[in-house]
mmCIF file with all atom_site columns, C-alpha atoms and ligand atoms in Angstrom:
data_model
loop_
_atom_site.group_PDB
_atom_site.id
_atom_site.type_symbol
_atom_site.label_atom_id
_atom_site.label_alt_id
_atom_site.label_comp_id
_atom_site.label_asym_id
_atom_site.label_entity_id
_atom_site.label_seq_id
_atom_site.pdbx_PDB_ins_code
_atom_site.Cartn_x
_atom_site.Cartn_y
_atom_site.Cartn_z
_atom_site.occupancy
_atom_site.B_iso_or_equiv
_atom_site.pdbx_formal_charge
_atom_site.auth_seq_id
_atom_site.auth_comp_id
_atom_site.auth_asym_id
_atom_site.auth_atom_id
_atom_site.pdbx_PDB_model_num
ATOM   1   C  CA  . MET X 1 1   ? -1.661  1.251   -20.393 1.00 0.00 ? 2   MET X CA  1
ATOM   2   C  CA  . ALA X 1 2   ? 0.429   0.152   -17.561 1.00 0.00 ? 3   ALA X CA  1
ATOM   3   C  CA  . ILE X 1 3   ? 0.675   1.316   -14.462 1.00 0.00 ? 4   ILE X CA  1
ATOM   4   C  CA  . THR X 1 4   ? 2.828   3.662   -12.710 1.00 0.00 ? 5   THR X CA  1
ATOM   5   C  CA  . PHE X 1 5   ? 3.192   4.431   -8.680  1.00 0.00 ? 6   PHE X CA  1
ATOM   6   C  CA  . THR X 1 6   ? 4.924   7.386   -7.695  1.00 0.00 ? 7   THR X CA  1
ATOM   7   C  CA  . TRP X 1 7   ? 5.830   7.161   -3.807  1.00 0.00 ? 8   TRP X CA  1
ATOM   8   C  CA  . LEU X 1 8   ? 4.988   9.916   -1.301  1.00 0.00 ? 9   LEU X CA  1
ATOM   9   C  CA  . GLY X 1 9   ? 6.979   8.746   2.057   1.00 0.00 ? 10  GLY X CA  1
ATOM   10  C  CA  . HIS X 1 10  ? 5.883   6.499   4.533   1.00 0.00 ? 11  HIS X CA  1
ATOM   11  C  CA  . SER X 1 11  ? 2.886   4.578   3.086   1.00 0.00 ? 12  SER X CA  1
ATOM   12  C  CA  . ALA X 1 12  ? 0.975   6.623   0.262   1.00 0.00 ? 13  ALA X CA  1
ATOM   13  C  CA  . PHE X 1 13  ? 1.891   6.465   -3.062  1.00 0.00 ? 14  PHE X CA  1
ATOM   14  C  CA  . GLN X 1 14  ? 0.050   8.655   -5.893  1.00 0.00 ? 15  GLN X CA  1
ATOM   15  C  CA  . MET X 1 15  ? -1.154  5.258   -8.626  1.00 0.00 ? 16  MET X CA  1
ATOM   16  C  CA  . ASP X 1 16  ? -1.565  5.554   -11.913 1.00 0.00 ? 17  ASP X CA  1
ATOM   17  C  CA  . ILE X 1 17  ? -3.425  1.963   -13.205 1.00 0.00 ? 18  ILE X CA  1
ATOM   18  C  CA  . ASP X 1 18  ? -4.470  1.605   -16.545 1.00 0.00 ? 19  ASP X CA  1
ATOM   19  C  CA  . GLY X 1 19  ? -4.904  5.742   -16.613 1.00 0.00 ? 20  GLY X CA  1
ATOM   20  C  CA  . HIS X 1 20  ? -6.842  6.229   -14.152 1.00 0.00 ? 21  HIS X CA  1
ATOM   21  C  CA  . LYS X 1 21  ? -5.760  7.811   -10.051 1.00 0.00 ? 22  LYS X CA  1
ATOM   22  C  CA  . VAL X 1 22  ? -5.901  5.730   -7.125  1.00 0.00 ? 23  VAL X CA  1
ATOM   23  C  CA  . LEU X 1 23  ? -4.186  7.196   -4.136  1.00 0.00 ? 24  LEU X CA  1
ATOM   24  C  CA  . VAL X 1 24  ? -2.394  4.354   -1.056  1.00 0.00 ? 25  VAL X CA  1
ATOM   25  C  CA  . ASP X 1 25  ? -3.062  4.691   2.826   1.00 0.00 ? 26  ASP X CA  1
ATOM   26  C  CA  . PRO X 1 26  ? -2.328  8.910   1.933   1.00 0.00 ? 27  PRO X CA  1
ATOM   27  C  CA  . PHE X 1 27  ? -0.585  10.128  4.888   1.00 0.00 ? 28  PHE X CA  1
ATOM   28  C  CA  . LEU X 1 28  ? 0.370   13.880  3.721   1.00 0.00 ? 29  LEU X CA  1
ATOM   29  C  CA  . THR X 1 29  ? 0.645   16.252  6.630   1.00 0.00 ? 30  THR X CA  1
ATOM   30  C  CA  . GLY X 1 30  ? 2.324   15.858  9.527   1.00 0.00 ? 31  GLY X CA  1
ATOM   31  C  CA  . ASN X 1 31  ? 4.759   12.954  7.365   1.00 0.00 ? 32  ASN X CA  1
ATOM   32  C  CA  . PRO X 1 32  ? 8.072   14.304  6.653   1.00 0.00 ? 33  PRO X CA  1
ATOM   33  C  CA  . LEU X 1 33  ? 8.829   12.965  4.143   1.00 0.00 ? 34  LEU X CA  1
ATOM   34  C  CA  . ALA X 1 34  ? 5.457   13.163  2.356   1.00 0.00 ? 35  ALA X CA  1
ATOM   35  C  CA  . ALA X 1 35  ? 6.474   14.892  -0.908  1.00 0.00 ? 36  ALA X CA  1
ATOM   36  C  CA  . ARG X 1 36  ? 2.588   16.215  -2.204  1.00 0.00 ? 37  ARG X CA  1
ATOM   37  C  CA  . LYS X 1 37  ? 0.444   18.328  -0.238  1.00 0.00 ? 38  LYS X CA  1
ATOM   38  C  CA  . PRO X 1 38  ? -2.880  16.312  0.624   1.00 0.00 ? 39  PRO X CA  1
ATOM   39  C  CA  . GLU X 1 39  ? -3.858  20.052  -2.167  1.00 0.00 ? 40  GLU X CA  1
ATOM   40  C  CA  . GLU X 1 40  ? -2.373  18.760  -5.218  1.00 0.00 ? 41  GLU X CA  1
ATOM   41  C  CA  . VAL X 1 41  ? -2.517  14.667  -5.472  1.00 0.00 ? 42  VAL X CA  1
ATOM   42  C  CA  . GLU X 1 42  ? -5.440  13.186  -7.477  1.00 0.00 ? 43  GLU X CA  1
ATOM   43  C  CA  . ALA X 1 43  ? -7.291  10.870  -7.052  1.00 0.00 ? 44  ALA X CA  1
ATOM   44  C  CA  . GLU X 1 44  ? -10.792 8.454   -8.341  1.00 0.00 ? 45  GLU X CA  1
ATOM   45  C  CA  . LEU X 1 45  ? -10.673 5.646   -5.839  1.00 0.00 ? 46  LEU X CA  1
ATOM   46  C  CA  . ILE X 1 46  ? -7.965  6.018   -1.914  1.00 0.00 ? 47  ILE X CA  1
ATOM   47  C  CA  . LEU X 1 47  ? -7.164  3.262   -0.280  1.00 0.00 ? 48  LEU X CA  1
ATOM   48  C  CA  . LEU X 1 48  ? -6.564  2.121   2.998   1.00 0.00 ? 49  LEU X CA  1
ATOM   49  C  CA  . SER X 1 49  ? -5.028  -0.188  5.012   1.00 0.00 ? 50  SER X CA  1
ATOM   50  C  CA  . HIS X 1 50  ? -5.532  0.046   8.831   1.00 0.00 ? 51  HIS X CA  1
ATOM   51  C  CA  . ALA X 1 51  ? -6.565  3.283   10.609  1.00 0.00 ? 52  ALA X CA  1
ATOM   52  C  CA  . HIS X 1 52  ? -4.493  4.281   12.231  1.00 0.00 ? 53  HIS X CA  1
ATOM   53  C  CA  . GLY X 1 53  ? -2.710  8.027   12.033  1.00 0.00 ? 54  GLY X CA  1
ATOM   54  C  CA  . ASP X 1 54  ? 0.045   7.464   9.652   1.00 0.00 ? 55  ASP X CA  1
ATOM   55  C  CA  . HIS X 1 55  ? -1.932  5.438   6.722   1.00 0.00 ? 56  HIS X CA  1
ATOM   56  C  CA  . LEU X 1 56  ? -5.889  7.219   7.377   1.00 0.00 ? 57  LEU X CA  1
ATOM   57  C  CA  . GLY X 1 57  ? -4.227  10.577  6.926   1.00 0.00 ? 58  GLY X CA  1
ATOM   58  C  CA  . ASP X 1 58  ? -5.411  13.214  4.270   1.00 0.00 ? 59  ASP X CA  1
ATOM   59  C  CA  . THR X 1 59  ? -8.266  11.085  3.155   1.00 0.00 ? 60  THR X CA  1
ATOM   60  C  CA  . ILE X 1 60  ? -10.853 12.850  4.762   1.00 0.00 ? 61  ILE X CA  1
ATOM   61  C  CA  . ALA X 1 61  ? -10.223 16.540  2.851   1.00 0.00 ? 62  ALA X CA  1
ATOM   62  C  CA  . ILE X 1 62  ? -8.138  14.505  0.081   1.00 0.00 ? 63  ILE X CA  1
ATOM   63  C  CA  . SER X 1 63  ? -12.004 12.578  -0.864  1.00 0.00 ? 64  SER X CA  1
ATOM   64  C  CA  . GLN X 1 64  ? -14.071 16.314  0.161   1.00 0.00 ? 65  GLN X CA  1
ATOM   65  C  CA  . ARG X 1 65  ? -12.109 17.948  -2.586  1.00 0.00 ? 66  ARG X CA  1
ATOM   66  C  CA  . THR X 1 66  ? -11.548 15.215  -4.514  1.00 0.00 ? 67  THR X CA  1
ATOM   67  C  CA  . GLY X 1 67  ? -15.978 13.368  -4.374  1.00 0.00 ? 68  GLY X CA  1
ATOM   68  C  CA  . ALA X 1 68  ? -12.999 10.182  -4.212  1.00 0.00 ? 69  ALA X CA  1
ATOM   69  C  CA  . PRO X 1 69  ? -14.950 6.883   -2.248  1.00 0.00 ? 70  PRO X CA  1
ATOM   70  C  CA  . VAL X 1 70  ? -12.474 5.184   0.701   1.00 0.00 ? 71  VAL X CA  1
ATOM   71  C  CA  . ILE X 1 71  ? -12.337 1.767   0.014   1.00 0.00 ? 72  ILE X CA  1
ATOM   72  C  CA  . CYS X 1 72  ? -10.950 0.418   3.406   1.00 0.00 ? 73  CYS X CA  1
ATOM   73  C  CA  . ASN X 1 73  ? -12.046 -2.958  6.294   1.00 0.00 ? 74  ASN X CA  1
ATOM   74  C  CA  . ALA X 1 74  ? -16.259 -2.975  6.388   1.00 0.00 ? 75  ALA X CA  1
ATOM   75  C  CA  . ASP X 1 75  ? -15.370 -2.028  10.391  1.00 0.00 ? 76  ASP X CA  1
ATOM   76  C  CA  . MET X 1 76  ? -13.553 1.472   8.970   1.00 0.00 ? 77  MET X CA  1
ATOM   77  C  CA  . SER X 1 77  ? -16.620 2.215   6.592   1.00 0.00 ? 78  SER X CA  1
ATOM   78  C  CA  . TYR X 1 78  ? -18.891 3.173   9.055   1.00 0.00 ? 79  TYR X CA  1
ATOM   79  C  CA  . TRP X 1 79  ? -16.484 5.311   10.808  1.00 0.00 ? 80  TRP X CA  1
ATOM   80  C  CA  . PHE X 1 80  ? -16.444 7.224   7.429   1.00 0.00 ? 81  PHE X CA  1
ATOM   81  C  CA  . GLN X 1 81  ? -19.690 7.160   6.852   1.00 0.00 ? 82  GLN X CA  1
ATOM   82  C  CA  . ALA X 1 82  ? -21.322 8.510   10.021  1.00 0.00 ? 83  ALA X CA  1
ATOM   83  C  CA  . LYS X 1 83  ? -18.440 11.483  8.535   1.00 0.00 ? 84  LYS X CA  1
ATOM   84  C  CA  . ASN X 1 84  ? -20.741 11.594  5.199   1.00 0.00 ? 85  ASN X CA  1
ATOM   85  C  CA  . VAL X 1 85  ? -17.292 9.803   3.645   1.00 0.00 ? 86  VAL X CA  1
ATOM   86  C  CA  . GLU X 1 86  ? -18.290 7.774   0.734   1.00 0.00 ? 87  GLU X CA  1
ATOM   87  C  CA  . ALA X 1 87  ? -17.196 4.097   1.784   1.00 0.00 ? 88  ALA X CA  1
ATOM   88  C  CA  . HIS X 1 88  ? -16.825 0.843   0.575   1.00 0.00 ? 89  HIS X CA  1
ATOM   89  C  CA  . GLY X 1 89  ? -16.134 -1.249  2.973   1.00 0.00 ? 90  GLY X CA  1
ATOM   90  C  CA  . GLN X 1 90  ? -14.905 -4.459  2.358   1.00 0.00 ? 91  GLN X CA  1
ATOM   91  C  CA  . ASN X 1 91  ? -13.328 -7.133  4.703   1.00 0.00 ? 92  ASN X CA  1
ATOM   92  C  CA  . THR X 1 92  ? -10.521 -10.003 4.944   1.00 0.00 ? 93  THR X CA  1
ATOM   93  C  CA  . GLY X 1 93  ? -10.129 -12.753 1.374   1.00 0.00 ? 94  GLY X CA  1
ATOM   94  C  CA  . GLY X 1 94  ? -13.266 -10.710 -0.688  1.00 0.00 ? 95  GLY X CA  1
ATOM   95  C  CA  . ARG X 1 95  ? -12.540 -8.444  -3.902  1.00 0.00 ? 96  ARG X CA  1
ATOM   96  C  CA  . GLY X 1 96  ? -13.934 -5.510  -5.098  1.00 0.00 ? 97  GLY X CA  1
ATOM   97  C  CA  . ASP X 1 97  ? -14.812 -4.469  -8.929  1.00 0.00 ? 98  ASP X CA  1
ATOM   98  C  CA  . TYR X 1 98  ? -14.574 -1.105  -9.561  1.00 0.00 ? 99  TYR X CA  1
ATOM   99  C  CA  . GLY X 1 99  ? -13.764 -1.003  -13.034 1.00 0.00 ? 100 GLY X CA  1
ATOM   100 C  CA  . PHE X 1 100 ? -10.944 -0.665  -14.032 1.00 0.00 ? 101 PHE X CA  1
ATOM   101 C  CA  . MET X 1 101 ? -9.045  -2.681  -11.458 1.00 0.00 ? 102 MET X CA  1
ATOM   102 C  CA  . THR X 1 102 ? -10.354 -5.320  -8.971  1.00 0.00 ? 103 THR X CA  1
ATOM   103 C  CA  . VAL X 1 103 ? -9.427  -4.935  -4.797  1.00 0.00 ? 104 VAL X CA  1
ATOM   104 C  CA  . LYS X 1 104 ? -8.990  -8.150  -2.875  1.00 0.00 ? 105 LYS X CA  1
ATOM   105 C  CA  . PHE X 1 105 ? -8.106  -8.234  0.520   1.00 0.00 ? 106 PHE X CA  1
ATOM   106 C  CA  . THR X 1 106 ? -5.621  -9.674  2.403   1.00 0.00 ? 107 THR X CA  1
ATOM   107 C  CA  . ILE X 1 107 ? -4.782  -11.002 5.769   1.00 0.00 ? 108 ILE X CA  1
ATOM   108 C  CA  . ALA X 1 108 ? -2.065  -8.255  8.048   1.00 0.00 ? 109 ALA X CA  1
ATOM   109 C  CA  . PHE X 1 109 ? -1.076  -9.147  11.155  1.00 0.00 ? 110 PHE X CA  1
ATOM   110 C  CA  . HIS X 1 110 ? -0.827  -5.584  12.734  1.00 0.00 ? 111 HIS X CA  1
ATOM   111 C  CA  . SER X 1 111 ? -3.617  -3.630  14.686  1.00 0.00 ? 112 SER X CA  1
ATOM   112 C  CA  . SER X 1 112 ? -5.784  -0.496  13.790  1.00 0.00 ? 113 SER X CA  1
ATOM   113 C  CA  . SER X 1 113 ? -7.294  1.897   14.919  1.00 0.00 ? 114 SER X CA  1
ATOM   114 C  CA  . PHE X 1 114 ? -8.713  5.556   14.000  1.00 0.00 ? 115 PHE X CA  1
ATOM   115 C  CA  . PRO X 1 115 ? -6.374  8.145   15.894  1.00 0.00 ? 116 PRO X CA  1
ATOM   116 C  CA  . ASP X 1 116 ? -9.913  9.222   18.143  1.00 0.00 ? 117 ASP X CA  1
ATOM   117 C  CA  . GLY X 1 117 ? -9.847  5.735   19.428  1.00 0.00 ? 118 GLY X CA  1
ATOM   118 C  CA  . ALA X 1 118 ? -13.242 4.376   17.486  1.00 0.00 ? 119 ALA X CA  1
ATOM   119 C  CA  . TYR X 1 119 ? -12.511 0.618   16.260  1.00 0.00 ? 120 TYR X CA  1
ATOM   120 C  CA  . GLY X 1 120 ? -10.597 -0.060  13.071  1.00 0.00 ? 121 GLY X CA  1
ATOM   121 C  CA  . GLY X 1 121 ? -11.232 -3.556  12.143  1.00 0.00 ? 122 GLY X CA  1
ATOM   122 C  CA  . ASN X 1 122 ? -8.795  -5.899  11.677  1.00 0.00 ? 123 ASN X CA  1
ATOM   123 C  CA  . PRO X 1 123 ? -5.959  -4.490  9.197   1.00 0.00 ? 124 PRO X CA  1
ATOM   124 C  CA  . ASN X 1 124 ? -5.317  -5.651  6.003   1.00 0.00 ? 125 ASN X CA  1
ATOM   125 C  CA  . GLY X 1 125 ? -2.988  -5.601  2.214   1.00 0.00 ? 126 GLY X CA  1
ATOM   126 C  CA  . PHE X 1 126 ? -4.404  -5.804  -0.523  1.00 0.00 ? 127 PHE X CA  1
ATOM   127 C  CA  . ILE X 1 127 ? -4.029  -7.791  -4.263  1.00 0.00 ? 128 ILE X CA  1
ATOM   128 C  CA  . VAL X 1 128 ? -4.734  -4.945  -7.081  1.00 0.00 ? 129 VAL X CA  1
ATOM   129 C  CA  . THR X 1 129 ? -5.496  -6.011  -10.062 1.00 0.00 ? 130 THR X CA  1
ATOM   130 C  CA  . ALA X 1 130 ? -4.782  -3.924  -13.131 1.00 0.00 ? 131 ALA X CA  1
ATOM   131 C  CA  . LYS X 1 131 ? -7.959  -4.961  -14.988 1.00 0.00 ? 132 LYS X CA  1
ATOM   132 C  CA  . GLU X 1 132 ? -6.755  -3.620  -18.616 1.00 0.00 ? 133 GLU X CA  1
ATOM   133 C  CA  . SER X 1 133 ? -3.090  -4.211  -18.831 1.00 0.00 ? 134 SER X CA  1
ATOM   134 C  CA  . GLY X 1 134 ? -3.550  -7.210  -16.531 1.00 0.00 ? 135 GLY X CA  1
ATOM   135 C  CA  . GLN X 1 135 ? -0.804  -5.845  -14.313 1.00 0.00 ? 136 GLN X CA  1
ATOM   136 C  CA  . LYS X 1 136 ? -1.040  -6.741  -10.929 1.00 0.00 ? 137 LYS X CA  1
ATOM   137 C  CA  . LEU X 1 137 ? 0.531   -5.171  -7.679  1.00 0.00 ? 138 LEU X CA  1
ATOM   138 C  CA  . TYR X 1 138 ? 0.569   -6.346  -3.634  1.00 0.00 ? 139 TYR X CA  1
ATOM   139 C  CA  . PHE X 1 139 ? 0.286   -3.898  -0.952  1.00 0.00 ? 140 PHE X CA  1
ATOM   140 C  CA  . ALA X 1 140 ? 1.051   -5.849  1.714   1.00 0.00 ? 141 ALA X CA  1
ATOM   141 C  CA  . GLY X 1 141 ? 0.222   -2.859  4.378   1.00 0.00 ? 142 GLY X CA  1
ATOM   142 C  CA  . ASP X 1 142 ? 2.179   -2.994  8.130   1.00 0.00 ? 143 ASP X CA  1
ATOM   143 C  CA  . THR X 1 143 ? 2.770   -6.472  8.862   1.00 0.00 ? 144 THR X CA  1
ATOM   144 C  CA  . ALA X 1 144 ? 4.046   -8.764  10.024  1.00 0.00 ? 145 ALA X CA  1
ATOM   145 C  CA  . LEU X 1 145 ? 5.930   -11.785 8.325   1.00 0.00 ? 146 LEU X CA  1
ATOM   146 C  CA  . PHE X 1 146 ? 3.038   -14.669 7.885   1.00 0.00 ? 147 PHE X CA  1
ATOM   147 C  CA  . SER X 1 147 ? 3.900   -17.590 5.252   1.00 0.00 ? 148 SER X CA  1
ATOM   148 C  CA  . ASP X 1 148 ? 0.669   -17.457 3.803   1.00 0.00 ? 149 ASP X CA  1
ATOM   149 C  CA  . MET X 1 149 ? 2.046   -14.780 1.268   1.00 0.00 ? 150 MET X CA  1
ATOM   150 C  CA  . ARG X 1 150 ? 3.400   -17.955 -0.912  1.00 0.00 ? 151 ARG X CA  1
ATOM   151 C  CA  . LEU X 1 151 ? -0.515  -18.080 -1.510  1.00 0.00 ? 152 LEU X CA  1
ATOM   152 C  CA  . ILE X 1 152 ? -0.497  -14.715 -2.701  1.00 0.00 ? 153 ILE X CA  1
ATOM   153 C  CA  . GLY X 1 153 ? 2.967   -15.258 -4.749  1.00 0.00 ? 154 GLY X CA  1
ATOM   154 C  CA  . GLU X 1 154 ? 0.647   -18.345 -6.782  1.00 0.00 ? 155 GLU X CA  1
ATOM   155 C  CA  . GLU X 1 155 ? -1.324  -15.365 -7.962  1.00 0.00 ? 156 GLU X CA  1
ATOM   156 C  CA  . GLY X 1 156 ? 1.796   -14.121 -9.759  1.00 0.00 ? 157 GLY X CA  1
ATOM   157 C  CA  . ILE X 1 157 ? 2.562   -10.353 -8.648  1.00 0.00 ? 158 ILE X CA  1
ATOM   158 C  CA  . ASP X 1 158 ? 4.303   -7.534  -10.845 1.00 0.00 ? 159 ASP X CA  1
ATOM   159 C  CA  . VAL X 1 159 ? 4.985   -5.615  -7.888  1.00 0.00 ? 160 VAL X CA  1
ATOM   160 C  CA  . ALA X 1 160 ? 4.560   -5.907  -4.597  1.00 0.00 ? 161 ALA X CA  1
ATOM   161 C  CA  . PHE X 1 161 ? 5.073   -3.067  -1.795  1.00 0.00 ? 162 PHE X CA  1
ATOM   162 C  CA  . LEU X 1 162 ? 6.627   -4.311  1.734   1.00 0.00 ? 163 LEU X CA  1
ATOM   163 C  CA  . PRO X 1 163 ? 7.252   -2.905  5.079   1.00 0.00 ? 164 PRO X CA  1
ATOM   164 C  CA  . ILE X 1 164 ? 10.476  -2.440  6.233   1.00 0.00 ? 165 ILE X CA  1
ATOM   165 C  CA  . GLY X 1 165 ? 11.142  -0.453  8.903   1.00 0.00 ? 166 GLY X CA  1
ATOM   166 C  CA  . ASP X 1 166 ? 10.816  -2.577  11.631  1.00 0.00 ? 167 ASP X CA  1
ATOM   167 C  CA  . PHE X 1 167 ? 9.710   -1.281  15.267  1.00 0.00 ? 168 PHE X CA  1
ATOM   168 C  CA  . PHE X 1 168 ? 5.872   -1.575  14.171  1.00 0.00 ? 169 PHE X CA  1
ATOM   169 C  CA  . THR X 1 169 ? 6.720   -4.151  11.361  1.00 0.00 ? 170 THR X CA  1
ATOM   170 C  CA  . MET X 1 170 ? 8.718   -6.331  9.926   1.00 0.00 ? 171 MET X CA  1
ATOM   171 C  CA  . GLY X 1 171 ? 11.757  -5.109  9.092   1.00 0.00 ? 172 GLY X CA  1
ATOM   172 C  CA  . ILE X 1 172 ? 15.069  -5.532  5.681   1.00 0.00 ? 173 ILE X CA  1
ATOM   173 C  CA  . ASP X 1 173 ? 15.454  -9.413  7.502   1.00 0.00 ? 174 ASP X CA  1
ATOM   174 C  CA  . ASP X 1 174 ? 12.230  -10.762 7.715   1.00 0.00 ? 175 ASP X CA  1
ATOM   175 C  CA  . SER X 1 175 ? 10.931  -8.432  4.062   1.00 0.00 ? 176 SER X CA  1
ATOM   176 C  CA  . ILE X 1 176 ? 14.161  -10.877 2.184   1.00 0.00 ? 177 ILE X CA  1
ATOM   177 C  CA  . LYS X 1 177 ? 12.224  -13.977 3.338   1.00 0.00 ? 178 LYS X CA  1
ATOM   178 C  CA  . ALA X 1 178 ? 8.377   -11.933 2.541   1.00 0.00 ? 179 ALA X CA  1
ATOM   179 C  CA  . ILE X 1 179 ? 9.333   -11.523 -1.330  1.00 0.00 ? 180 ILE X CA  1
ATOM   180 C  CA  . ASN X 1 180 ? 10.632  -15.163 -1.077  1.00 0.00 ? 181 ASN X CA  1
ATOM   181 C  CA  . LEU X 1 181 ? 7.003   -16.206 -0.531  1.00 0.00 ? 182 LEU X CA  1
ATOM   182 C  CA  . VAL X 1 182 ? 5.987   -13.484 -3.052  1.00 0.00 ? 183 VAL X CA  1
ATOM   183 C  CA  . GLN X 1 183 ? 8.629   -13.690 -5.744  1.00 0.00 ? 184 GLN X CA  1
ATOM   184 C  CA  . PRO X 1 184 ? 7.755   -11.053 -7.588  1.00 0.00 ? 185 PRO X CA  1
ATOM   185 C  CA  . ARG X 1 185 ? 9.054   -9.826  -10.367 1.00 0.00 ? 186 ARG X CA  1
ATOM   186 C  CA  . PHE X 1 186 ? 9.832   -5.979  -8.608  1.00 0.00 ? 187 PHE X CA  1
ATOM   187 C  CA  . VAL X 1 187 ? 9.496   -5.036  -4.544  1.00 0.00 ? 188 VAL X CA  1
ATOM   188 C  CA  . ALA X 1 188 ? 8.798   -1.471  -3.260  1.00 0.00 ? 189 ALA X CA  1
ATOM   189 C  CA  . PRO X 1 189 ? 10.477  -1.077  -0.179  1.00 0.00 ? 190 PRO X CA  1
ATOM   190 C  CA  . MET X 1 190 ? 8.042   0.525   2.252   1.00 0.00 ? 191 MET X CA  1
ATOM   191 C  CA  . HIS X 1 191 ? 7.278   2.182   5.979   1.00 0.00 ? 192 HIS X CA  1
ATOM   192 C  CA  . TYR X 1 192 ? 10.763  4.069   6.526   1.00 0.00 ? 193 TYR X CA  1
ATOM   193 C  CA  . ASN X 1 193 ? 13.098  6.514   7.706   1.00 0.00 ? 194 ASN X CA  1
ATOM   194 C  CA  . THR X 1 194 ? 9.461   8.495   8.327   1.00 0.00 ? 195 THR X CA  1
ATOM   195 C  CA  . PHE X 1 195 ? 11.017  8.755   11.881  1.00 0.00 ? 196 PHE X CA  1
ATOM   196 C  CA  . ASP X 1 196 ? 14.016  7.896   13.547  1.00 0.00 ? 197 ASP X CA  1
ATOM   197 C  CA  . LEU X 1 197 ? 12.804  4.063   14.400  1.00 0.00 ? 198 LEU X CA  1
ATOM   198 C  CA  . ILE X 1 198 ? 12.126  3.260   11.491  1.00 0.00 ? 199 ILE X CA  1
ATOM   199 C  CA  . ALA X 1 199 ? 15.015  4.449   10.032  1.00 0.00 ? 200 ALA X CA  1
ATOM   200 C  CA  . GLN X 1 200 ? 16.964  1.643   7.631   1.00 0.00 ? 201 GLN X CA  1
ATOM   201 C  CA  . ASP X 1 201 ? 19.166  1.823   4.482   1.00 0.00 ? 202 ASP X CA  1
ATOM   202 C  CA  . GLY X 1 202 ? 17.777  1.309   1.464   1.00 0.00 ? 203 GLY X CA  1
ATOM   203 C  CA  . GLY X 1 203 ? 20.536  1.199   -1.113  1.00 0.00 ? 204 GLY X CA  1
ATOM   204 C  CA  . ALA X 1 204 ? 21.468  -1.886  0.937   1.00 0.00 ? 205 ALA X CA  1
ATOM   205 C  CA  . TRP X 1 205 ? 18.318  -3.552  1.305   1.00 0.00 ? 206 TRP X CA  1
ATOM   206 C  CA  . ALA X 1 206 ? 18.400  -3.440  -2.599  1.00 0.00 ? 207 ALA X CA  1
ATOM   207 C  CA  . ASN X 1 207 ? 21.598  -5.390  -2.855  1.00 0.00 ? 208 ASN X CA  1
ATOM   208 C  CA  . ARG X 1 208 ? 20.599  -7.357  -0.457  1.00 0.00 ? 209 ARG X CA  1
ATOM   209 C  CA  . VAL X 1 209 ? 16.905  -8.215  -2.961  1.00 0.00 ? 210 VAL X CA  1
ATOM   210 C  CA  . SER X 1 210 ? 19.234  -8.437  -5.694  1.00 0.00 ? 211 SER X CA  1
ATOM   211 C  CA  . SER X 1 211 ? 21.635  -10.875 -4.752  1.00 0.00 ? 212 SER X CA  1
ATOM   212 C  CA  . GLU X 1 212 ? 19.414  -13.184 -1.786  1.00 0.00 ? 213 GLU X CA  1
ATOM   213 C  CA  . THR X 1 213 ? 15.854  -12.465 -4.011  1.00 0.00 ? 214 THR X CA  1
ATOM   214 C  CA  . SER X 1 214 ? 14.411  -12.970 -8.106  1.00 0.00 ? 215 SER X CA  1
ATOM   215 C  CA  . ALA X 1 215 ? 12.457  -10.212 -7.690  1.00 0.00 ? 216 ALA X CA  1
ATOM   216 C  CA  . THR X 1 216 ? 14.006  -6.352  -8.678  1.00 0.00 ? 217 THR X CA  1
ATOM   217 C  CA  . PRO X 1 217 ? 14.519  -4.240  -6.052  1.00 0.00 ? 218 PRO X CA  1
ATOM   218 C  CA  . ILE X 1 218 ? 12.841  -0.565  -6.940  1.00 0.00 ? 219 ILE X CA  1
ATOM   219 C  CA  . VAL X 1 219 ? 14.243  2.441   -4.409  1.00 0.00 ? 220 VAL X CA  1
ATOM   220 C  CA  . LEU X 1 220 ? 12.461  5.539   -4.812  1.00 0.00 ? 221 LEU X CA  1
ATOM   221 C  CA  . ASP X 1 221 ? 13.307  8.676   -2.941  1.00 0.00 ? 222 ASP X CA  1
ATOM   222 C  CA  . PRO X 1 222 ? 10.053  10.763  -2.144  1.00 0.00 ? 223 PRO X CA  1
ATOM   223 C  CA  . GLY X 1 223 ? 8.429   11.681  -5.187  1.00 0.00 ? 224 GLY X CA  1
ATOM   224 C  CA  . GLY X 1 224 ? 9.708   9.516   -7.380  1.00 0.00 ? 225 GLY X CA  1
ATOM   225 C  CA  . SER X 1 225 ? 8.452   6.931   -9.999  1.00 0.00 ? 226 SER X CA  1
ATOM   226 C  CA  . PHE X 1 226 ? 8.524   3.649   -11.526 1.00 0.00 ? 227 PHE X CA  1
ATOM   227 C  CA  . THR X 1 227 ? 6.044   2.804   -14.598 1.00 0.00 ? 228 THR X CA  1
ATOM   228 C  CA  . VAL X 1 228 ? 5.976   -1.365  -14.520 1.00 0.00 ? 229 VAL X CA  1
ATOM   229 C  CA  . PRO X 1 229 ? 7.294   -2.608  -17.773 1.00 0.00 ? 230 PRO X CA  1
ATOM   230 C  CA  . ASP X 1 230 ? 4.473   -4.538  -19.599 1.00 0.00 ? 231 ASP X CA  1
ATOM   231 C  CA  . ASN X 1 231 ? 5.392   -9.182  -18.286 1.00 0.00 ? 232 ASN X CA  1
ATOM   232 C  CA  . HIS X 1 232 ? 3.021   -9.960  -22.120 1.00 0.00 ? 233 HIS X CA  1
HETATM 233 NI NI1 . NI  S 2 .   ? -0.568  1.115   11.613  1.00 0.00 ? 110 NI  S NI1 1
HETATM 234 MN MN1 . MN  S 3 .   ? 1.794   2.172   9.930   1.00 0.00 ? 111 MN  S MN1 1
#
């Protein structure tokens, strides 16, 4: 088995993890780059990095349709549970076991409040480990560059997902530094080109990744997919 991911625009990904469907930050309604409608995506679990509307997105509707529980920080889980949405509330540094994968919550330097103003806890990234294939993903969430990304790299990351849009998160220059700290085999950009404020040239970014880091850049069009080759 293997991991295949499909970029749905912004920080939204449809993942196939050893045959299991996982959604990350499913912001589709109102996302100008959205490659799927909320009623078209598949989910056994929904991973949320933080509570901002461009990540929370269509989570409630998708969870209600598919029955997929939400994996999020503890403070967000209380908000979901009050709406009768099943949520597993982890917190920073902890690892959760979901059968076919584990999810470890990492730090992220950003903020986190719900669109209704409710408290959304601290923002996070995740290290997802697929048990069968053994592959590891690092999804950084919305974050600034931080030097402890080096510790995340020590876990041996197959694919890193990093924001490159600037303004709300790190931009291209800091993403190159992040890649050199994490040292993933592959790196995919996210959180860019959705809005004018975060417009970036993905091709120019990829050229810099190729010349300034040891990672292979994976630049997808919205709706595009990549299957992670086996490393073993
Ligand atoms: Ni955000
Ligand atoms: Mn965001």
